[in-house]
Coordinates of N, CA and C and ligand atoms in Angstrom, one line a residue:
X1 N 300.0 71.4 182.7 CA 300.5 70.3 181.9 C 301.7 69.7 182.4
X2 N 302.6 70.5 183.1 CA 303.9 69.9 183.6 C 303.7 69.1 184.8
X3 N 302.6 69.3 185.5 CA 302.4 68.6 186.7 C 301.8 67.2 186.5
X4 N 302.7 66.3 186.2 CA 302.2 64.9 186.0 C 302.1 64.2 187.3
X5 N 300.9 64.0 187.7 CA 300.7 63.3 189.0 C 299.9 62.0 188.9
X6 N 299.3 61.8 187.7 CA 298.4 60.7 187.6 C 299.2 59.4 187.5
X7 N 298.7 58.4 188.3 CA 299.3 57.1 188.2 C 298.1 56.1 188.1
X8 N 298.4 54.9 187.7 CA 297.3 53.9 187.5 C 296.7 53.6 188.9
X9 N 297.4 53.8 190.0 CA 296.9 53.5 191.3 C 295.9 54.5 191.8
X10 N 296.0 55.7 191.2 CA 295.2 56.8 191.7 C 293.7 56.5 191.6
X11 N 293.0 56.5 192.7 CA 291.6 56.2 192.7 C 290.7 57.5 193.0
X12 N 291.1 58.2 194.0 CA 290.3 59.4 194.3 C 290.6 60.5 193.3
X13 N 289.6 61.4 193.1 CA 289.7 62.4 192.1 C 290.7 63.5 192.6
X14 N 291.6 63.8 191.7 CA 292.5 64.9 191.9 C 292.1 66.1 191.1
X15 N 291.3 67.0 191.7 CA 290.8 68.1 190.9 C 291.9 69.1 190.7
X16 N 292.8 69.2 191.6 CA 293.8 70.3 191.6 C 294.7 70.3 190.3
X17 N 295.1 69.0 190.0 CA 296.0 68.9 188.8 C 295.4 68.5 187.5
X18 N 294.1 68.4 187.6 CA 293.3 67.8 186.4 C 293.5 68.7 185.2
X19 N 293.5 68.1 184.0 CA 293.5 68.8 182.8 C 292.1 69.2 182.4
X20 N 291.2 68.2 182.6 CA 289.8 68.5 182.4 C 289.1 68.1 183.7
X21 N 288.2 69.0 184.1 CA 287.7 68.9 185.5 C 286.2 69.3 185.5
X22 N 285.3 68.4 185.9 CA 283.9 68.7 186.1 C 283.6 68.6 187.6
X23 N 283.0 69.7 188.1 CA 282.8 69.8 189.5 C 281.3 70.0 189.7
X24 N 280.6 69.1 190.4 CA 279.2 69.3 190.8 C 278.3 69.6 189.7
X25 N 278.4 68.9 188.6 CA 277.7 69.3 187.4 C 276.2 68.7 187.4
X26 N 275.3 69.7 187.3 CA 273.9 69.4 187.1 C 273.6 69.9 185.7
X27 N 273.0 69.0 184.8 CA 272.7 69.4 183.5 C 271.6 68.6 182.9
X28 N 271.0 69.0 181.8 CA 269.9 68.2 181.2 C 269.5 68.9 179.9
X29 N 268.2 68.6 179.5 CA 267.7 69.1 178.3 C 266.4 69.8 178.6
X30 N 266.3 71.1 178.5 CA 265.1 71.8 178.9 C 264.8 71.6 180.3
X31 N 263.6 71.1 180.6 CA 263.2 70.8 182.0 C 263.6 69.5 182.5
X32 N 264.2 68.7 181.6 CA 264.6 67.3 182.0 C 266.0 67.3 182.6
X33 N 266.1 67.0 183.9 CA 267.4 66.9 184.5 C 268.0 65.5 184.3
X34 N 269.3 65.5 183.8 CA 269.9 64.2 183.5 C 271.1 64.0 184.4
X35 N 272.0 65.0 184.6 CA 273.1 64.8 185.4 C 272.9 65.4 186.8
X36 N 273.2 64.7 187.8 CA 272.8 65.1 189.2 C 274.1 65.2 190.0
X37 N 275.0 66.2 189.7 CA 276.2 66.4 190.5 C 277.3 65.5 190.1
X38 N 277.7 65.6 188.8 CA 278.8 64.8 188.3 C 280.2 65.4 188.6
X39 N 281.0 64.5 189.2 CA 282.4 64.9 189.5 C 283.3 64.0 188.7
X40 N 284.2 64.7 188.0 CA 285.1 63.9 187.1 C 286.4 64.7 186.9
X41 N 287.5 64.1 187.0 CA 288.8 64.8 186.7 C 289.7 63.9 185.9
X42 N 290.1 64.4 184.8 CA 291.0 63.7 183.9 C 292.4 64.3 184.0
X43 N 293.4 63.5 184.4 CA 294.7 64.0 184.6 C 295.5 64.0 183.3
X44 N 296.6 64.9 183.2 CA 297.4 64.9 182.0 C 297.9 63.5 181.6
X45 N 297.7 63.1 180.4 CA 298.2 61.8 179.9 C 297.4 60.6 180.4
X46 N 296.3 60.8 181.0 CA 295.5 59.7 181.6 C 294.4 59.3 180.6
X47 N 294.2 58.0 180.6 CA 293.0 57.5 179.9 C 291.9 57.2 181.0
X48 N 290.8 57.9 180.9 CA 289.8 57.8 181.9 C 288.6 57.2 181.2
X49 N 288.1 56.0 181.6 CA 287.0 55.4 181.0 C 285.7 55.6 181.8
X50 N 284.7 56.1 181.2 CA 283.5 56.4 181.9 C 282.5 55.4 181.3
X51 N 282.1 54.5 182.2 CA 281.2 53.3 181.8 C 279.9 53.4 182.4
X52 N 278.9 52.9 181.7 CA 277.6 52.8 182.3 C 276.5 52.4 181.3
X53 N 275.4 52.0 181.8 CA 274.4 51.4 180.9 C 273.7 52.5 180.0
X54 N 273.0 52.1 179.1 CA 272.1 52.9 178.3 C 271.3 54.0 179.1
X55 N 271.5 55.2 178.7 CA 270.7 56.3 179.3 C 271.3 56.8 180.6
X56 N 272.5 56.4 181.0 CA 273.1 56.8 182.2 C 273.4 58.2 182.3
X57 N 273.7 58.8 181.1 CA 274.1 60.2 181.1 C 275.6 60.4 180.6
X58 N 276.1 59.4 180.0 CA 277.5 59.5 179.5 C 277.7 60.5 178.4
X59 N 276.8 60.4 177.4 CA 276.9 61.3 176.3 C 276.6 62.7 176.8
X60 N 275.7 62.9 177.7 CA 275.4 64.2 178.2 C 276.6 64.8 178.9
X61 N 277.3 63.9 179.6 CA 278.6 64.4 180.3 C 279.6 64.9 179.3
X62 N 279.7 64.2 178.2 CA 280.7 64.7 177.2 C 280.1 66.0 176.5
X63 N 278.8 66.1 176.5 CA 278.2 67.3 175.9 C 278.6 68.5 176.8
X64 N 278.6 68.3 178.1 CA 279.0 69.4 179.1 C 280.5 69.6 178.9
X65 N 281.3 68.6 178.9 CA 282.7 68.7 178.8 C 283.2 69.4 177.6
X66 N 282.4 69.3 176.5 CA 282.8 69.9 175.2 C 282.1 71.3 175.0
X67 N 281.4 71.7 176.0 CA 280.7 73.0 175.9 C 279.4 73.0 175.2
X68 N 279.0 71.9 174.7 CA 277.7 71.9 173.9 C 276.5 72.0 174.8
X69 N 276.6 71.5 176.0 CA 275.5 71.6 177.0 C 275.9 72.4 178.2
X70 N 275.2 73.4 178.4 CA 275.5 74.4 179.5 C 274.9 73.8 180.8
X71 N 275.8 73.5 181.8 CA 275.3 73.0 183.1 C 274.4 74.0 183.8
X72 N 273.4 73.6 184.5 CA 272.5 74.5 185.3 C 273.3 74.9 186.6
X73 N 274.0 74.0 187.2 CA 275.0 74.4 188.2 C 276.3 73.5 188.0
X74 N 277.3 74.0 188.7 CA 278.6 73.3 188.6 C 279.6 74.0 187.7
X75 N 280.8 73.4 187.7 CA 281.9 74.1 186.9 C 282.6 73.1 186.0
X76 N 283.0 73.7 184.9 CA 283.9 73.0 184.0 C 285.2 73.7 184.0
X77 N 286.3 73.0 184.2 CA 287.6 73.6 184.2 C 288.5 73.0 183.2
X78 N 289.3 73.8 182.6 CA 290.3 73.2 181.6 C 291.7 73.8 182.1
X79 N 292.6 72.8 182.4 CA 293.9 73.2 183.0 C 293.8 74.2 184.1
X80 N 292.8 73.9 185.0 CA 292.7 74.7 186.2 C 291.9 76.0 186.0
X81 N 291.5 76.3 184.7 CA 290.9 77.6 184.4 C 289.4 77.3 184.2
X82 N 288.6 78.1 184.9 CA 287.1 78.0 184.7 C 286.7 78.3 183.3
X83 N 286.0 77.4 182.6 CA 285.6 77.6 181.3 C 284.1 77.3 181.1
X84 N 283.3 77.3 182.2 CA 281.9 77.0 182.1 C 281.3 78.1 181.3
X85 N 280.4 77.6 180.3 CA 279.7 78.6 179.5 C 280.5 79.0 178.2
X86 N 281.7 78.5 178.1 CA 282.5 78.9 176.9 C 282.0 78.1 175.7
X87 N 281.8 78.8 174.6 CA 281.2 78.1 173.4 C 282.1 76.9 172.9
X88 N 281.5 75.9 172.4 CA 282.2 74.7 172.0 C 283.4 75.0 171.0
X89 N 283.2 76.0 170.1 CA 284.2 76.3 169.1 C 285.5 76.8 169.8
X90 N 285.2 77.6 170.8 CA 286.3 78.2 171.6 C 287.0 77.1 172.4
X91 N 286.3 76.3 173.0 CA 286.9 75.1 173.7 C 287.7 74.2 172.8
X92 N 287.1 74.0 171.6 CA 287.8 73.2 170.6 C 289.2 73.8 170.3
X93 N 289.2 75.1 170.1 CA 290.5 75.8 169.8 C 291.4 75.7 171.0
X94 N 290.9 75.6 172.2 CA 291.7 75.5 173.4 C 292.2 74.1 173.6
X95 N 291.7 73.2 172.8 CA 292.3 71.8 172.9 C 291.3 70.7 173.3
X96 N 290.0 71.1 173.4 CA 289.0 70.1 173.8 C 288.4 69.5 172.6
X97 N 288.6 68.2 172.4 CA 288.2 67.6 171.1 C 287.3 66.4 171.4
X98 N 286.1 66.4 170.8 CA 285.1 65.3 171.0 C 284.9 64.6 169.6
X99 N 285.0 63.3 169.7 CA 284.6 62.4 168.6 C 283.2 61.9 169.0
X100 N 282.1 62.4 168.4 CA 280.8 62.0 168.9 C 280.4 60.6 168.5
X101 N 279.4 60.1 169.2 CA 278.8 58.8 168.8 C 278.4 59.0 167.3
X102 N 278.7 58.0 166.5 CA 278.4 58.1 165.1 C 279.6 58.7 164.3
X103 N 280.6 59.2 165.1 CA 281.9 59.6 164.5 C 282.0 60.9 163.8
X104 N 280.9 61.5 163.4 CA 280.9 62.9 163.0 C 281.8 63.2 161.7
X105 N 281.8 62.2 160.8 CA 282.5 62.4 159.6 C 281.5 62.7 158.5
X106 N 282.0 63.2 157.3 CA 281.1 63.5 156.2 C 281.1 62.3 155.3
X107 N 280.0 61.6 155.2 CA 279.9 60.4 154.4 C 280.1 60.6 152.9
X108 N 279.6 61.7 152.5 CA 279.6 62.0 151.0 C 280.9 62.6 150.5
X109 N 281.9 62.8 151.4 CA 283.2 63.3 151.0 C 284.2 62.2 151.1
X110 N 285.2 62.3 150.3 CA 286.3 61.3 150.4 C 287.1 61.4 151.7
X111 N 288.0 60.4 151.9 CA 288.9 60.5 153.0 C 289.7 61.7 153.0
X112 N 290.3 62.0 151.9 CA 291.1 63.2 151.8 C 290.3 64.5 152.0
X113 N 289.1 64.6 151.5 CA 288.3 65.8 151.7 C 287.9 65.9 153.1
X114 N 287.6 64.8 153.8 CA 287.3 64.9 155.2 C 288.5 65.4 156.0
X115 N 289.6 65.0 155.6 CA 290.8 65.5 156.3 C 291.1 67.0 156.0
X116 N 290.8 67.4 154.8 CA 291.0 68.8 154.4 C 290.1 69.7 155.2
X117 N 288.9 69.2 155.5 CA 288.0 70.1 156.3 C 288.5 70.5 157.6
X118 N 289.4 69.7 158.2 CA 289.9 70.0 159.5 C 291.1 70.9 159.5
X119 N 291.6 71.2 158.3 CA 292.8 72.1 158.3 C 292.4 73.6 158.5
X120 N 292.9 74.1 159.5 CA 292.6 75.5 159.7 C 293.9 76.1 160.2
X121 N 293.9 77.4 160.5 CA 295.1 78.2 160.9 C 296.2 77.3 161.5
X122 N 297.3 77.3 160.9 CA 298.5 76.7 161.5 C 298.7 75.2 161.3
X123 N 297.7 74.6 160.7 CA 297.9 73.1 160.4 C 298.0 73.0 158.9
X124 N 299.1 72.4 158.4 CA 299.2 72.3 156.9 C 298.5 71.0 156.5
X125 N 297.9 71.1 155.3 CA 297.1 69.9 154.8 C 298.0 68.7 154.6
X126 N 299.2 68.9 154.1 CA 300.1 67.8 153.9 C 300.5 67.1 155.2
X127 N 300.7 68.0 156.2 CA 301.0 67.4 157.5 C 299.9 66.5 158.1
X128 N 298.7 67.0 157.9 CA 297.5 66.3 158.3 C 297.4 64.9 157.6
X129 N 297.6 65.0 156.3 CA 297.6 63.7 155.5 C 298.7 62.8 156.0
X130 N 299.9 63.3 156.1 CA 301.1 62.5 156.4 C 300.8 61.8 157.8
X131 N 300.3 62.6 158.7 CA 300.1 62.0 160.1 C 299.0 60.9 160.0
X132 N 297.9 61.2 159.3 CA 296.8 60.3 159.3 C 297.2 59.0 158.6
X133 N 298.0 59.1 157.5 CA 298.3 57.9 156.8 C 299.4 57.1 157.4
X134 N 300.2 57.8 158.2 CA 301.3 57.1 159.0 C 300.6 56.3 160.1
X135 N 299.7 57.0 160.8 CA 299.1 56.3 161.9 C 298.1 55.2 161.5
X136 N 297.4 55.4 160.4 CA 296.4 54.5 159.9 C 296.7 54.2 158.4
X137 N 297.6 53.4 158.1 CA 298.0 53.1 156.6 C 296.7 52.8 155.8
X138 N 295.8 52.1 156.4 CA 294.6 51.7 155.7 C 293.8 52.9 155.1
X139 N 293.9 54.0 155.8 CA 293.2 55.2 155.3 C 293.9 55.8 154.1
X140 N 295.3 55.6 154.1 CA 296.0 56.0 152.9 C 295.6 55.2 151.7
X141 N 295.4 53.9 151.9 CA 295.0 53.1 150.7 C 293.6 53.5 150.2
X142 N 292.8 54.1 151.1 CA 291.4 54.4 150.7 C 291.2 55.9 150.6
X143 N 292.3 56.6 150.3 CA 292.2 58.1 150.4 C 291.2 58.7 149.5
X144 N 290.9 58.1 148.4 CA 289.9 58.7 147.4 C 288.5 58.1 147.5
X145 N 288.4 57.2 148.5 CA 287.1 56.6 148.7 C 286.1 57.5 149.5
X146 N 284.8 57.4 149.2 CA 283.9 58.2 150.0 C 283.8 57.6 151.4
X147 N 283.9 58.5 152.4 CA 283.9 58.1 153.8 C 282.8 57.2 154.2
X148 N 281.6 57.4 153.6 CA 280.4 56.6 153.9 C 280.5 55.2 153.4
X149 N 281.5 54.9 152.5 CA 281.6 53.5 152.0 C 282.8 52.8 152.8
X150 N 283.4 53.5 153.7 CA 284.4 52.8 154.5 C 283.8 51.8 155.5
X151 N 284.6 50.9 156.0 CA 284.1 50.1 157.1 C 283.9 50.9 158.4
X152 N 283.2 50.4 159.3 CA 283.0 51.1 160.6 C 284.4 51.5 161.3
X153 N 285.3 50.5 161.2 CA 286.6 50.7 161.9 C 287.4 51.8 161.1
X154 N 287.3 51.8 159.8 CA 288.0 52.8 159.0 C 287.4 54.2 159.3
X155 N 286.1 54.2 159.4 CA 285.5 55.5 159.7 C 285.9 56.0 161.1
X156 N 286.1 55.1 162.0 CA 286.6 55.6 163.3 C 288.0 56.1 163.2
X157 N 288.8 55.4 162.4 CA 290.2 55.8 162.1 C 290.2 57.2 161.5
X158 N 289.3 57.4 160.6 CA 289.2 58.8 160.0 C 288.8 59.8 161.0
X159 N 287.8 59.5 161.8 CA 287.4 60.4 162.9 C 288.6 60.7 163.8
X160 N 289.3 59.7 164.2 CA 290.5 60.0 165.1 C 291.5 60.8 164.4
X161 N 291.8 60.6 163.1 CA 292.8 61.4 162.4 C 292.4 62.8 162.3
X162 N 291.1 63.0 162.1 CA 290.6 64.4 162.0 C 290.8 65.1 163.4
X163 N 290.4 64.3 164.4 CA 290.5 64.9 165.8 C 292.0 65.2 166.1
X164 N 292.9 64.4 165.7 CA 294.3 64.5 166.1 C 295.0 65.6 165.3
X165 N 294.4 66.0 164.2 CA 295.0 67.0 163.3 C 295.1 68.3 164.1
X166 N 294.2 68.6 165.0 CA 294.2 69.9 165.7 C 295.1 69.8 167.0
X167 N 295.8 68.7 167.2 CA 296.7 68.6 168.3 C 296.0 68.9 169.6
X168 N 294.9 68.2 170.0 CA 294.1 68.5 171.1 C 294.9 68.2 172.4
X169 N 294.4 68.8 173.5 CA 295.0 68.5 174.8 C 294.2 67.4 175.5
X170 N 292.9 67.3 175.2 CA 292.1 66.2 175.7 C 291.2 65.7 174.5
X171 N 291.2 64.4 174.4 CA 290.4 63.8 173.3 C 289.3 63.0 174.0
X172 N 288.1 63.3 173.6 CA 286.9 62.5 174.2 C 286.3 61.7 173.1
X173 N 286.1 60.4 173.4 CA 285.5 59.5 172.5 C 284.2 58.9 173.0
X174 N 283.2 59.0 172.2 CA 281.9 58.5 172.7 C 281.6 57.1 172.0
X175 N 281.7 56.1 172.7 CA 281.5 54.7 172.2 C 282.3 54.4 171.0
X176 N 283.6 54.4 171.2 CA 284.5 54.1 170.1 C 284.2 52.7 169.5
X177 N 283.8 51.8 170.3 CA 283.7 50.4 169.9 C 282.3 50.0 169.2
X178 N 281.4 51.0 169.2 CA 280.1 50.7 168.8 C 280.0 50.1 167.4
X179 N 279.4 49.0 167.2 CA 279.2 48.4 165.9 C 280.5 47.8 165.3
X180 N 281.6 47.7 166.0 CA 282.8 47.3 165.4 C 283.2 45.9 165.9
X181 N 283.8 45.1 165.0 CA 284.3 43.8 165.4 C 285.4 43.9 166.4
X182 N 285.4 43.0 167.4 CA 286.4 43.0 168.5 C 287.8 43.2 168.0
X183 N 288.2 42.6 166.9 CA 289.6 42.8 166.5 C 290.0 44.2 166.1
X184 N 289.0 44.9 165.5 CA 289.1 46.3 165.1 C 289.2 47.2 166.3
X185 N 288.3 46.9 167.2 CA 288.3 47.6 168.5 C 289.6 47.5 169.2
X186 N 290.2 46.3 169.2 CA 291.5 46.2 169.8 C 292.6 47.0 169.1
X187 N 292.5 47.0 167.8 CA 293.5 47.8 167.0 C 293.3 49.3 167.3
X188 N 292.1 49.8 167.4 CA 291.9 51.2 167.7 C 292.3 51.5 169.1
X189 N 292.0 50.6 170.0 CA 292.5 50.9 171.4 C 294.0 50.9 171.6
X190 N 294.6 50.1 170.7 CA 296.1 50.1 170.7 C 296.6 51.5 170.4
X191 N 295.9 52.1 169.4 CA 296.3 53.5 169.0 C 296.0 54.5 170.1
X192 N 294.9 54.3 170.8 CA 294.5 55.1 171.9 C 295.6 55.1 173.0
X193 N 296.1 53.8 173.2 CA 297.2 53.6 174.2 C 298.4 54.4 173.8
X194 N 298.8 54.4 172.5 CA 300.0 55.1 172.0 C 299.8 56.6 172.2
X195 N 298.5 57.1 172.0 CA 298.3 58.5 172.1 C 298.4 59.0 173.5
X196 N 297.9 58.1 174.5 CA 298.1 58.4 175.9 C 299.5 58.5 176.3
X197 N 300.3 57.5 175.8 CA 301.8 57.5 176.1 C 302.5 58.7 175.6
X198 N 301.9 59.3 174.5 CA 302.6 60.5 174.0 C 302.1 61.8 174.8
X199 N 301.2 61.6 175.8 CA 300.9 62.7 176.7 C 299.5 63.2 176.5
X200 N 298.7 62.7 175.6 CA 297.4 63.2 175.4 C 296.5 62.6 176.5
X201 N 295.6 63.5 177.0 CA 294.6 63.0 178.0 C 293.4 62.5 177.2
X202 N 292.8 61.4 177.7 CA 291.7 60.8 176.9 C 290.6 60.4 177.8
X203 N 289.4 60.9 177.5 CA 288.2 60.5 178.2 C 287.3 59.7 177.3
X204 N 287.1 58.4 177.6 CA 286.4 57.5 176.8 C 285.1 57.0 177.4
X205 N 284.0 57.1 176.7 CA 282.7 56.6 177.2 C 282.4 55.3 176.4
X206 N 282.1 54.3 177.2 CA 281.7 53.0 176.6 C 280.6 52.4 177.5
X207 N 279.7 51.6 176.8 CA 278.7 50.9 177.6 C 279.3 49.7 178.2
X208 N 280.2 49.0 177.5 CA 280.8 47.8 178.0 C 282.3 48.0 178.3
X209 N 282.7 47.4 179.4 CA 284.1 47.7 179.9 C 285.2 47.0 179.2
X210 N 284.9 45.8 178.7 CA 286.0 44.9 178.3 C 287.0 45.6 177.3
X211 N 286.5 46.2 176.3 CA 287.3 46.7 175.2 C 288.2 47.8 175.7
X212 N 287.8 48.6 176.6 CA 288.6 49.8 177.1 C 289.5 49.4 178.2
X213 N 289.3 48.2 178.8 CA 290.1 47.9 180.0 C 291.6 47.9 179.8
X214 N 292.1 47.4 178.6 CA 293.5 47.3 178.4 C 294.2 48.7 178.4
X215 N 293.5 49.7 178.1 CA 294.2 51.0 178.0 C 293.9 52.0 179.1
X216 N 292.8 51.8 179.8 CA 292.3 52.8 180.8 C 293.2 52.8 182.1
X217 N 293.5 54.0 182.6 CA 294.2 54.1 183.9 C 293.2 54.1 185.0
X218 N 292.1 54.7 184.7 CA 291.0 54.9 185.8 C 289.7 54.6 185.1
X219 N 288.8 54.0 185.8 CA 287.4 53.8 185.3 C 286.4 54.3 186.3
X220 N 285.3 54.7 185.7 CA 284.2 55.1 186.6 C 282.9 54.5 186.1
X221 N 282.0 54.3 187.0 CA 280.6 53.8 186.7 C 279.6 54.9 186.9
X222 N 278.9 55.1 185.8 CA 277.8 56.1 185.9 C 276.4 55.4 185.8
X223 N 275.5 55.7 186.7 CA 274.1 55.3 186.5 C 273.2 56.4 186.9
X224 N 272.1 56.6 186.2 CA 271.2 57.6 186.7 C 271.7 59.0 186.8
X225 N 272.7 59.4 186.0 CA 273.2 60.7 186.0 C 274.2 61.0 187.1
X226 N 274.6 60.0 187.8 CA 275.6 60.1 188.9 C 276.7 59.2 188.7
X227 N 277.9 59.6 189.0 CA 279.1 58.7 189.0 C 279.1 57.9 190.4
X228 N 278.9 56.6 190.3 CA 278.7 55.8 191.5 C 280.0 55.4 192.1
X229 N 281.0 55.1 191.2 CA 282.2 54.6 191.7 C 283.4 55.0 190.7
X230 N 284.5 55.2 191.3 CA 285.7 55.4 190.5 C 286.8 54.5 191.1
X231 N 287.4 53.8 190.2 CA 288.4 52.8 190.7 C 289.3 52.3 189.6
X232 N 290.1 51.3 189.9 CA 291.0 50.8 188.8 C 290.1 49.9 187.9
X233 N 290.5 49.9 186.6 CA 289.6 49.3 185.6 C 289.2 47.9 185.9
X234 N 290.1 47.1 186.5 CA 289.7 45.7 186.7 C 288.5 45.6 187.7
X235 N 288.7 46.3 188.8 CA 287.6 46.3 189.8 C 286.3 46.8 189.3
X236 N 286.4 47.9 188.5 CA 285.2 48.5 188.0 C 284.5 47.6 187.0
X237 N 285.3 46.8 186.3 CA 284.7 45.9 185.3 C 283.8 44.9 186.0
X238 N 284.3 44.4 187.1 CA 283.5 43.4 187.9 C 282.2 44.0 188.4
X239 N 282.4 45.2 189.0 CA 281.2 45.9 189.5 C 280.2 46.2 188.4
X240 N 280.7 46.5 187.3 CA 279.8 46.8 186.2 C 278.8 45.7 185.8
X241 N 279.3 44.5 185.9 CA 278.4 43.3 185.6 C 277.2 43.4 186.6
X242 N 277.5 43.7 187.8 CA 276.4 43.7 188.8 C 275.4 44.9 188.5
X243 N 276.0 46.0 188.1 CA 275.2 47.1 187.7 C 274.2 46.7 186.6
X244 N 274.8 46.0 185.6 CA 274.0 45.7 184.4 C 272.9 44.6 184.8
X245 N 273.3 43.8 185.8 CA 272.3 42.8 186.2 C 271.3 43.3 187.2
X246 N 271.5 44.6 187.6 CA 270.6 45.2 188.6 C 270.8 44.8 190.0
X247 N 272.0 44.4 190.3 CA 272.2 43.9 191.7 C 272.8 45.0 192.6
X248 N 273.0 46.2 192.0 CA 273.7 47.3 192.7 C 273.1 47.6 194.1
Ligands
LIG1 N1 268.3 65.6 173.3 C1 267.7 65.1 174.4 N2 266.5 65.6 174.9 C2 265.9 65.1 176.0 N3 266.4 64.0 176.7 C3 267.6 63.5 176.3 C4 268.3 64.0 175.1 N4 269.4 63.3 175.0 C5 269.4 62.4 176.0 N5 268.3 62.5 176.8 C6 268.0 61.7 178.0 O1 269.0 61.9 178.9 C7 269.3 60.7 179.5 C8 270.8 60.4 179.4 O2 271.1 60.2 178.0 P1 272.6 60.1 177.5 O3 272.5 60.0 176.0 O4 273.5 61.0 178.1 O5 272.9 58.6 178.0 P2 274.1 57.6 177.6 O6 274.7 57.1 178.9 O7 275.0 58.2 176.7 O8 273.3 56.4 177.0 P3 273.8 55.5 175.7 O9 274.6 54.4 176.3 O10 272.5 54.9 175.3 O11 274.4 56.3 174.7 C9 268.4 59.6 178.9 O12 267.3 59.4 179.8 C10 268.0 60.3 177.6 O13 266.7 59.8 177.3
LIG2 MG1 275.6 57.8 174.8

């Protein structure tokens, strides 16, 4: 964690100092191979945007990084330590936190009850509430509302508050912007930027580049289960258009 080497100019993968590191990952579902040698390294305090079209393997990559999908070959490393095959709950306790597509909140519980669910050893409930409502005042106003009745943006805020309650080392977000109005996405990404400034490493998966551009330090394009390009977010955004138009 002390070895801060990431800069926005960094393009090539630095496996050595990475907080979260995927090396030569092959993985899939049963007999279906989806990832074909994925290389990815997220540095401390870095926002890494993994972009790609529908079905590229982005969610599967997060599944591997969070321990939910066991790679058939390749390694997962956390702070330089090999953790391939470590159960997701153990990885979560070690600081790997995933906000899944769909946000993983409990729709029939209130905001407060959702936040209470995340309190475990060492985290006090009142601290969790204080932090959540300080970061997202709107959640405080809706504290007694059922999570399922919140707007999409508020649900994402709740998911982020839950995730941050455990003080993760790396936060992974799957399609933060999905189904949300652009102004809400901007607001959420502003928070993501603050989190990165405070030293959190963040791996974000999005289908479209624009919303994540403002906060990403590095971006990568994935198609067909392979990372095709890693570069600075502006360059990658341009190339992404070509990928989506099938000109690659
Ligand atoms: N549970 C599953 N069982 C079998 N195949 C799956 C499963 N989940 C995903 N796949 C397949 O794996 C490939 C990659 O899917 P994945 O969900 O990782 O893509 P993605 O980049 O996240 O796409 P999207 O942008 O649509 O979320 C797809 O071909 C998909 O059909
Ligand atoms: Mg996905």
